[in-house]
Short mmCIF file of C-alpha atoms and ligand atoms in Angstrom, two decimals:
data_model
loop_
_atom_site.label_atom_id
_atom_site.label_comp_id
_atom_site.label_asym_id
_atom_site.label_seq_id
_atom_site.Cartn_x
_atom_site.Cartn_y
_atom_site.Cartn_z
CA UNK A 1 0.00 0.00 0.00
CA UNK A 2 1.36 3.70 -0.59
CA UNK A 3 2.46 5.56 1.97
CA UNK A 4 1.51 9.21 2.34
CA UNK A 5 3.81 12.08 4.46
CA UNK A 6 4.26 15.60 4.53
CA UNK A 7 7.77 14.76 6.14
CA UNK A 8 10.20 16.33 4.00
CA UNK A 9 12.81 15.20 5.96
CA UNK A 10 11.80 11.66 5.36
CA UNK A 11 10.76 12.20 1.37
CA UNK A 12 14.83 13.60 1.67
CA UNK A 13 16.04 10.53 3.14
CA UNK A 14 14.12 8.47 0.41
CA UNK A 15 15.48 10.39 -2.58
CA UNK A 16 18.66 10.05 -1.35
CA UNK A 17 18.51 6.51 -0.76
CA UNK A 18 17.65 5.96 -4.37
CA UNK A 19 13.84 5.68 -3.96
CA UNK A 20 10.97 6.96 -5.54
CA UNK A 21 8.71 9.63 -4.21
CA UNK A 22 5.88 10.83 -5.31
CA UNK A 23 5.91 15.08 -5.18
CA UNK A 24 3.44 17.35 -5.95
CA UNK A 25 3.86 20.25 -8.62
CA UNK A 26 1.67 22.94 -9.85
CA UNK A 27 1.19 21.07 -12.83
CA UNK A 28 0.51 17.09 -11.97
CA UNK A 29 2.21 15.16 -9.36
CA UNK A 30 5.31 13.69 -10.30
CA UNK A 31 7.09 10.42 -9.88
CA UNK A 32 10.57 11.74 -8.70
CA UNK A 33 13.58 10.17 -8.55
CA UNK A 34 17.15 11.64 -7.69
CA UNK A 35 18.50 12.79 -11.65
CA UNK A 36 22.29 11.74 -10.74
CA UNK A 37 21.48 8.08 -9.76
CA UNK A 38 21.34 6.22 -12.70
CA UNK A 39 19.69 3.24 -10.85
CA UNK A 40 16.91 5.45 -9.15
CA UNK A 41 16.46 6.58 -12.77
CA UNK A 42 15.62 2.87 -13.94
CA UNK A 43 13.24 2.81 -11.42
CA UNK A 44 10.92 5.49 -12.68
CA UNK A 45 10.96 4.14 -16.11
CA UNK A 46 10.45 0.13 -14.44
CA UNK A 47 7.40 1.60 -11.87
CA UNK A 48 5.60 3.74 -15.12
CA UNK A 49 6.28 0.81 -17.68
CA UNK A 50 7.46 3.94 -19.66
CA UNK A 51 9.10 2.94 -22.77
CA UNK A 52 13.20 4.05 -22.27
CA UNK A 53 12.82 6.45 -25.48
CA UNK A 54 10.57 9.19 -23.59
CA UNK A 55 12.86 11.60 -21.95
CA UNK A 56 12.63 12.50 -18.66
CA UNK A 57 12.13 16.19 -17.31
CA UNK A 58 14.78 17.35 -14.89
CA UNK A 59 12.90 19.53 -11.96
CA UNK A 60 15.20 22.13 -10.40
CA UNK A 61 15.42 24.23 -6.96
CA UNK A 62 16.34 27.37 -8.75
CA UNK A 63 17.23 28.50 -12.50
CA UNK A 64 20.95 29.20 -11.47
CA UNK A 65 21.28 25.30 -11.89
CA UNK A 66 20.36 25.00 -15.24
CA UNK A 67 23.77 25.95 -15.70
CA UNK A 68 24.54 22.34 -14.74
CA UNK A 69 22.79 20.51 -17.00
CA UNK A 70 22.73 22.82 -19.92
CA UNK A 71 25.73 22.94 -22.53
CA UNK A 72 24.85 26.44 -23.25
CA UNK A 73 21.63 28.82 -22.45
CA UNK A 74 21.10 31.61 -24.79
CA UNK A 75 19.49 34.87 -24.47
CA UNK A 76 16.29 33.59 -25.07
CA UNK A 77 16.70 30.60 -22.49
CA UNK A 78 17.78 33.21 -20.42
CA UNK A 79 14.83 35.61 -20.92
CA UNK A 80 11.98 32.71 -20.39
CA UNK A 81 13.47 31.32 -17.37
CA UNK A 82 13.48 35.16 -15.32
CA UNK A 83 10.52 35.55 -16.59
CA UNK A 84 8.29 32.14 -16.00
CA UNK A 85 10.31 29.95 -13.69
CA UNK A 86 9.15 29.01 -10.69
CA UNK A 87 6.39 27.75 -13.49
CA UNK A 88 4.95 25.55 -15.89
CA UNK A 89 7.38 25.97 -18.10
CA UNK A 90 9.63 23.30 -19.65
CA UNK A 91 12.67 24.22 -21.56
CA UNK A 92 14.49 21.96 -24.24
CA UNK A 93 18.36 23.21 -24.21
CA UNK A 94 21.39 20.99 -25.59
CA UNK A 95 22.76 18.90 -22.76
CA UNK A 96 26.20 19.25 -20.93
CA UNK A 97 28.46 16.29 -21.95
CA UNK A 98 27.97 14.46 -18.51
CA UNK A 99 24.30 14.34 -18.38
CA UNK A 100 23.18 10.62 -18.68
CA UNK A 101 21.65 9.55 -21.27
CA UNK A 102 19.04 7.52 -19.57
CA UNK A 103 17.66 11.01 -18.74
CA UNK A 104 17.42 12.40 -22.42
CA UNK A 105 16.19 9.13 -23.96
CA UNK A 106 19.74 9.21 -26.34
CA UNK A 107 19.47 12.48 -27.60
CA UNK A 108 22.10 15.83 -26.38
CA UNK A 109 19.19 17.82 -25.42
CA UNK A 110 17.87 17.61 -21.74
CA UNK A 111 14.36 19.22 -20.48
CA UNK A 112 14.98 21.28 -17.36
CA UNK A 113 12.19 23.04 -15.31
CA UNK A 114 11.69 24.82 -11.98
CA UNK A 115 8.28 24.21 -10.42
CA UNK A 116 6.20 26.58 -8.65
CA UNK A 117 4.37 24.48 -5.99
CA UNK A 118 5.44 25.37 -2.37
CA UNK A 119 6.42 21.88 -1.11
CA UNK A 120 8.08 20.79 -4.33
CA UNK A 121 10.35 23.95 -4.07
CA UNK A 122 10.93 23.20 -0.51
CA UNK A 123 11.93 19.89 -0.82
CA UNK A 124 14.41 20.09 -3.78
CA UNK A 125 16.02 23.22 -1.47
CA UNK A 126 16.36 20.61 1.02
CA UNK A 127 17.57 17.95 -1.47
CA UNK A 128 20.07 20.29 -3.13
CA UNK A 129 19.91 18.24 -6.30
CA UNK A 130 18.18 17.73 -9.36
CA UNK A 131 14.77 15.78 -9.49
CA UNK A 132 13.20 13.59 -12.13
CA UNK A 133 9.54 13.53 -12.20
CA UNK A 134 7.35 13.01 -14.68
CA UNK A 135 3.94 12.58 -13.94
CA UNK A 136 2.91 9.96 -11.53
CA UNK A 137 0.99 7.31 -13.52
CA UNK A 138 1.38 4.22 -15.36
CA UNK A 139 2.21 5.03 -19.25
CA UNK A 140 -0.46 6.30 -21.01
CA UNK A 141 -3.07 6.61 -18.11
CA UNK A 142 -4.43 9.47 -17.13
CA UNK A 143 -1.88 12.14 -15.20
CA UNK A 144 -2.73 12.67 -11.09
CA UNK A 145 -3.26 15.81 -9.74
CA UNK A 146 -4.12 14.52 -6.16
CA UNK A 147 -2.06 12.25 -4.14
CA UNK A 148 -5.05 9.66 -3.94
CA UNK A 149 -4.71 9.52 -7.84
CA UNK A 150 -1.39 8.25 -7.15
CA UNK A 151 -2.38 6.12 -4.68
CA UNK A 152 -4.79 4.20 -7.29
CA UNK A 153 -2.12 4.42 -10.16
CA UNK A 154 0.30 2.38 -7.80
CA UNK A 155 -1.83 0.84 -5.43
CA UNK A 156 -0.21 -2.36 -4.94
CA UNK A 157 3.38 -0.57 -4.38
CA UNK A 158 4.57 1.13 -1.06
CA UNK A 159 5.02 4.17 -2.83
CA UNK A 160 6.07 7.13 -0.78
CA UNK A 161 3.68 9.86 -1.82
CA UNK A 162 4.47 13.54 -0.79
CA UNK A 163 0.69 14.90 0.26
CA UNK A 164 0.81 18.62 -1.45
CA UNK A 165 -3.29 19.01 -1.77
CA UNK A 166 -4.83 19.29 -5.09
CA UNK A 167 -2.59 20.44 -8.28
CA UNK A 168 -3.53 24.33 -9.28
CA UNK A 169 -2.38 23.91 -13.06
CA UNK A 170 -3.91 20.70 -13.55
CA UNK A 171 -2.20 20.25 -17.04
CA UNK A 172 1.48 19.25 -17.82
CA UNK A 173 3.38 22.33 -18.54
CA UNK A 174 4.21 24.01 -21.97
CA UNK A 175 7.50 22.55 -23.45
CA UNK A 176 9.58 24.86 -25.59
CA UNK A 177 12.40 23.65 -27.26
CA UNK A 178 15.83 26.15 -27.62
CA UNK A 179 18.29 24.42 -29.69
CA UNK A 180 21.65 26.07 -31.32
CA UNK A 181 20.63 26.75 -34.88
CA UNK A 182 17.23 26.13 -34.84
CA UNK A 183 14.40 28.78 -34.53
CA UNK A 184 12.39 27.96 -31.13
CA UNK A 185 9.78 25.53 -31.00
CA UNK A 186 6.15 24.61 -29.17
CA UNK A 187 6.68 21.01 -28.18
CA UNK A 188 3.66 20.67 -26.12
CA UNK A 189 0.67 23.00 -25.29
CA UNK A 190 0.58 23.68 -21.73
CA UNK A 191 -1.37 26.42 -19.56
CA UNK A 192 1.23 29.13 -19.91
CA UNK A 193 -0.05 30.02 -23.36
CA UNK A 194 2.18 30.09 -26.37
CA UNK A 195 1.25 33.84 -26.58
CA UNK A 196 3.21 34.85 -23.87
CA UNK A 197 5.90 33.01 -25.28
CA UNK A 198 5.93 34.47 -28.52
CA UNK A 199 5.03 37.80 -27.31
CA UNK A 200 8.72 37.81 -24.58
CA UNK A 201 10.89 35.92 -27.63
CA UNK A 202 9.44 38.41 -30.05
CA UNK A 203 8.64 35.87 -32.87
CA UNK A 204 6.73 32.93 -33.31
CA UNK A 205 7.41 29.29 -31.71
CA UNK A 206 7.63 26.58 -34.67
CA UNK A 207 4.93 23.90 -33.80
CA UNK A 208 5.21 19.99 -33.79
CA UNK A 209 8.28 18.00 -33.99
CA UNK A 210 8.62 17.17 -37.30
CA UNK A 211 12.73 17.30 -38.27
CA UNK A 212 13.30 18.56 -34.79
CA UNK A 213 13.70 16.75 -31.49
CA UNK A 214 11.58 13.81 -30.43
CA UNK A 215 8.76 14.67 -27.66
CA UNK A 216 7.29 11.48 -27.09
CA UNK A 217 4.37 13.46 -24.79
CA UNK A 218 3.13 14.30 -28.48
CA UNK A 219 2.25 10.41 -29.22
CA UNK A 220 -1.40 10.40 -30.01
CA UNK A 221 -3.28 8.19 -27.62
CA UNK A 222 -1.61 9.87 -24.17
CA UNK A 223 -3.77 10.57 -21.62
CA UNK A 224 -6.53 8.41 -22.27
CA UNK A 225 -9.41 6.87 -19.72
CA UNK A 226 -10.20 3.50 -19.70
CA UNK A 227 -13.62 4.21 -20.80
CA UNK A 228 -14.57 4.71 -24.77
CA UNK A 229 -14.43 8.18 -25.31
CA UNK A 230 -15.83 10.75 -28.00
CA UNK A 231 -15.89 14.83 -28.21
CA UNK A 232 -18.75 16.09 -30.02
CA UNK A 233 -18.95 19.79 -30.87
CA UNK A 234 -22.71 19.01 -32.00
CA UNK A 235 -24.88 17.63 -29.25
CA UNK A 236 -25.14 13.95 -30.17
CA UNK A 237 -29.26 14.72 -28.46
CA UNK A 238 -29.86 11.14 -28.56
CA UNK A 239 -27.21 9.77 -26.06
CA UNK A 240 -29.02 12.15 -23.37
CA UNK A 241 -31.01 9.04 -22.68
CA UNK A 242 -28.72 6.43 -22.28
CA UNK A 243 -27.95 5.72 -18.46
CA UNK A 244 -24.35 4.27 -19.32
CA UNK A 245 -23.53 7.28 -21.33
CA UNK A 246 -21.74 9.58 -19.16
CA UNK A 247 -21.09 13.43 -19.76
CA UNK A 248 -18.51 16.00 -19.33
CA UNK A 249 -19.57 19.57 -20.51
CA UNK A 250 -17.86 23.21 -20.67
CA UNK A 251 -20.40 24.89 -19.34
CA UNK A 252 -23.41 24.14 -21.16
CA UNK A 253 -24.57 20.80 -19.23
CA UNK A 254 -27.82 19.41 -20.63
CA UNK A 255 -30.42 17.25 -18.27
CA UNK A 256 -28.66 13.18 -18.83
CA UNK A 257 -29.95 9.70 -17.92
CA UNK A 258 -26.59 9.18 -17.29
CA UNK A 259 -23.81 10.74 -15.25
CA UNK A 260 -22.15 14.16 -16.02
CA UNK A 261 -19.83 16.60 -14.62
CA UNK A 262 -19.51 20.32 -15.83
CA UNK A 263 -16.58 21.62 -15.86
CA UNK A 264 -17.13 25.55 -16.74
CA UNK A 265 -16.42 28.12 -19.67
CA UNK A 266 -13.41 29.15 -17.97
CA UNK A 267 -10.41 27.22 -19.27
CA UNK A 268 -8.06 27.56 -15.92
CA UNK A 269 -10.69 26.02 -13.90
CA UNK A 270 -11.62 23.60 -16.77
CA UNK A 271 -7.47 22.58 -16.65
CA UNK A 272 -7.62 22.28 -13.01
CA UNK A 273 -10.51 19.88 -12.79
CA UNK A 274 -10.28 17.92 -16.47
CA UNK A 275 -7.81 14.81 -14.76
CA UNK A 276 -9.82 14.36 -11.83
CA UNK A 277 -13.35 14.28 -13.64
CA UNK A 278 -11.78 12.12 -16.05
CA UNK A 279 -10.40 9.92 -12.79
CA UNK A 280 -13.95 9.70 -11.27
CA UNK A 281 -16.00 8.98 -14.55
CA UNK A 282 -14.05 6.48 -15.39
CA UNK A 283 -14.49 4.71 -12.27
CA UNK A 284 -18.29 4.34 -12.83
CA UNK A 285 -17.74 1.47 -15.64
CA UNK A 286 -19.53 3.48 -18.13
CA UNK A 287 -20.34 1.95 -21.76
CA UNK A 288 -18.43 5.46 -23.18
CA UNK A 289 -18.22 8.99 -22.60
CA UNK A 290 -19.09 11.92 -24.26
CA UNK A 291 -16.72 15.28 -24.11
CA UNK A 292 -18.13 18.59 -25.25
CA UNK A 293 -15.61 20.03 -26.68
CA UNK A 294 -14.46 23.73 -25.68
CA UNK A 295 -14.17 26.53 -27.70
CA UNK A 296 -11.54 26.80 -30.89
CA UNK A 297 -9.25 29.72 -28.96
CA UNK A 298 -5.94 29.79 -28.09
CA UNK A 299 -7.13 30.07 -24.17
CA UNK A 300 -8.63 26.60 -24.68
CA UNK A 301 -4.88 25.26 -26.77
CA UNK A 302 -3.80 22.74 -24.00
CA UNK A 303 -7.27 21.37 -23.16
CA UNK A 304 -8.30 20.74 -26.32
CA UNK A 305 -4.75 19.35 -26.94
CA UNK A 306 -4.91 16.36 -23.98
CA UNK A 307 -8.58 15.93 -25.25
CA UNK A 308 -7.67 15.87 -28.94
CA UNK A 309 -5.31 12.51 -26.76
CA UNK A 310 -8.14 11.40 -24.95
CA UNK A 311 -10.83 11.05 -26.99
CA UNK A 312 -12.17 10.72 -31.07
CA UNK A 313 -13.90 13.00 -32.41
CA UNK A 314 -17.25 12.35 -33.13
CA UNK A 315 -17.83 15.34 -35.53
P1 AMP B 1 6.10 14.00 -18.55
O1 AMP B 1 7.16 14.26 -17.55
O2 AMP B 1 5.45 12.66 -18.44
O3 AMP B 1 5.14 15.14 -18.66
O4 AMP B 1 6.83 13.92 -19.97
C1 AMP B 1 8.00 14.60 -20.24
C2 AMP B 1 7.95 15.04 -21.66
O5 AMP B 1 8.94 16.05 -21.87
C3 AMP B 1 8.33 13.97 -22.65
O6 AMP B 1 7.25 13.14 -22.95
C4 AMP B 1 8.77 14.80 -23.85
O7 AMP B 1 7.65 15.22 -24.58
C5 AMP B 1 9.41 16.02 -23.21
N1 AMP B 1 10.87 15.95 -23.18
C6 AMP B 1 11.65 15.61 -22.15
N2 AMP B 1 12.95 15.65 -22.48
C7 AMP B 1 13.00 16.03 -23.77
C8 AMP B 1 14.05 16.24 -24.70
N3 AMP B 1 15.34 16.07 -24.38
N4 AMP B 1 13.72 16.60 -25.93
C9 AMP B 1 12.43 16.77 -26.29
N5 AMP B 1 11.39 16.58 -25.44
C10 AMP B 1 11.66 16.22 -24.20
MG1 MG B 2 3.01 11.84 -18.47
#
């Protein structure tokens, strides 16, 4: 059975012993592991059943140790870090010689970010290290952003699992990738928009991967529930009857037969909830579920992107 603490002391002790530890970030909890042990490394990837070619993002106390890990960090590396870290932002830089490769999935760029939730910064102050932690599921199941998520995910483990409350991001956080000689690039939506981005760089992020570096959080079906589950932009009216139909809305919730949650027009509240709805409809055993989906906007960019994951469209 996991184990849950608010001990940092003891989630310390654990890191440093080469164990895992579950830690809550702004964005989802994370399964962290100490970046420098090689072995406590394996174990994320072993514990996830995460194929060895995803990379792993490196979570640091402060942006001063970037310097670390990073080969080199430009002026616009330079600019996005004062500017968003402590935040949901994940930066793609070319790797220093000596980072393991384990860590990068093969390739000489690493992901470095510094996260923004209170007992995540505390404890890698206390660590004084680097962190590994991506989110704190099995592969492609849905990402926690409560410890008792976690708790489900790896129920028959004795996990430790850092209690840090409910997630205020919700989402995974907006990769950019900075590489010498190529012009930056959106790797993955997140809920620091691309906008802001663009609008501190001063020209537009490339999108996808194509020719560029591998992001392996990009692979279609990510996210998904266990349940069958469609978007539908036009009310599919007749599936308001069925009782093993259930229902999440964006704020236009219709009278069901079967289950529904609403969510609300407002996409930072919509990110915040989306993993934990998804979580508790698909423990109903529902027949499928049906996804409104939210407006076309840029607001809406990294919902609609882990739905686009999640679900098929149905119009
Ligand atoms: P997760 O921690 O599960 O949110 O996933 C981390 C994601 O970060 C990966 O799935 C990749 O999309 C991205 N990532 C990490 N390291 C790199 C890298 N060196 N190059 C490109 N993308 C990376
Ligand atoms: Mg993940």
């Amino acid at each position: 059975m996991p184990e849950f603490t608010t001990d940092l002391d003891l989630a310390c002790a654990h890191l440093r012993a080469g164990q895992l530890l579950a830690l809550p970030t702004e964005t989802v909890y994370g399964l962290a592991a100490d970046a420098r042990n090689a072995e406590a490394v394996a174990r994320v990837f072993a514990l996830k059943g995460r194929p060895s070619s995803n990379p792993l993002i490196v979570h640091l106390a402060e942006a001063s140790q970037a310097a670390d890990w990073a080969a080199s960090i430009g002026p616009d590396a330079q600019r996005l870090m004062a500017r968003f870290w402590p935040g949901p932002l994940t930066l793609v830089l070319p790797a220093a010689d000596w980072v393991p490769r384990s860590i990068t999935a093969g390739q000489d760029s690493v992901a470095l970010r510094v996260p923004a939730h209170p007992l995540a910064r505390r404890l890698l102050e206390r660590f004084a290290g680097a962190l590994v932690a991506p989110s704190a599921n099995r592969y492609m199941s849905i990402s926690p952003t409560c410890s008792a998520h976690v708790a489900q995910q790896f129920a028959e483990t004795d996990l430790l699992i850092l209690e840090g409350g409910e997630c205020r991001v919700g989402l995974e956080s907006t990769i950019v990738s900075l590489l010498p000689g190529q012009a930056p690039r959106l790797l993955r939506e997140g809920m620091l928009a691309a906008g802001e981005i663009e609008a501190l760089l001063g020209q537009p992020l490339n999108r996808g991967s194509e020719g560029a570096v591998r992001a392996p959080g990009q692979h279609h079906r990510h996210y998904a529930p266990g349940t069958p589950s469609w978007r539908f932009r036009q009310l599919p009216q007749e599936a308001l009857d069925d009782p093993a139909c259930g229902w999440l809305w964006c704020g236009q919730a219709r009278p069901s037969a079967g289950p529904a949650l609403d969510l609300g027009a407002d996409p930072a509240d919509y990110a915040q909830g989306l993993y934990a709805a998804l979580y508790r409809l698909d423990a109903l055993g529902l027949q499928r579920l049906l996804i409104q989906s939210p407006p076309a906007d840029e607001a809406w960019a990294a919902v609609s992107d882990r739905l686009a994951r999640a679900s098929t469209p149905l119009d």
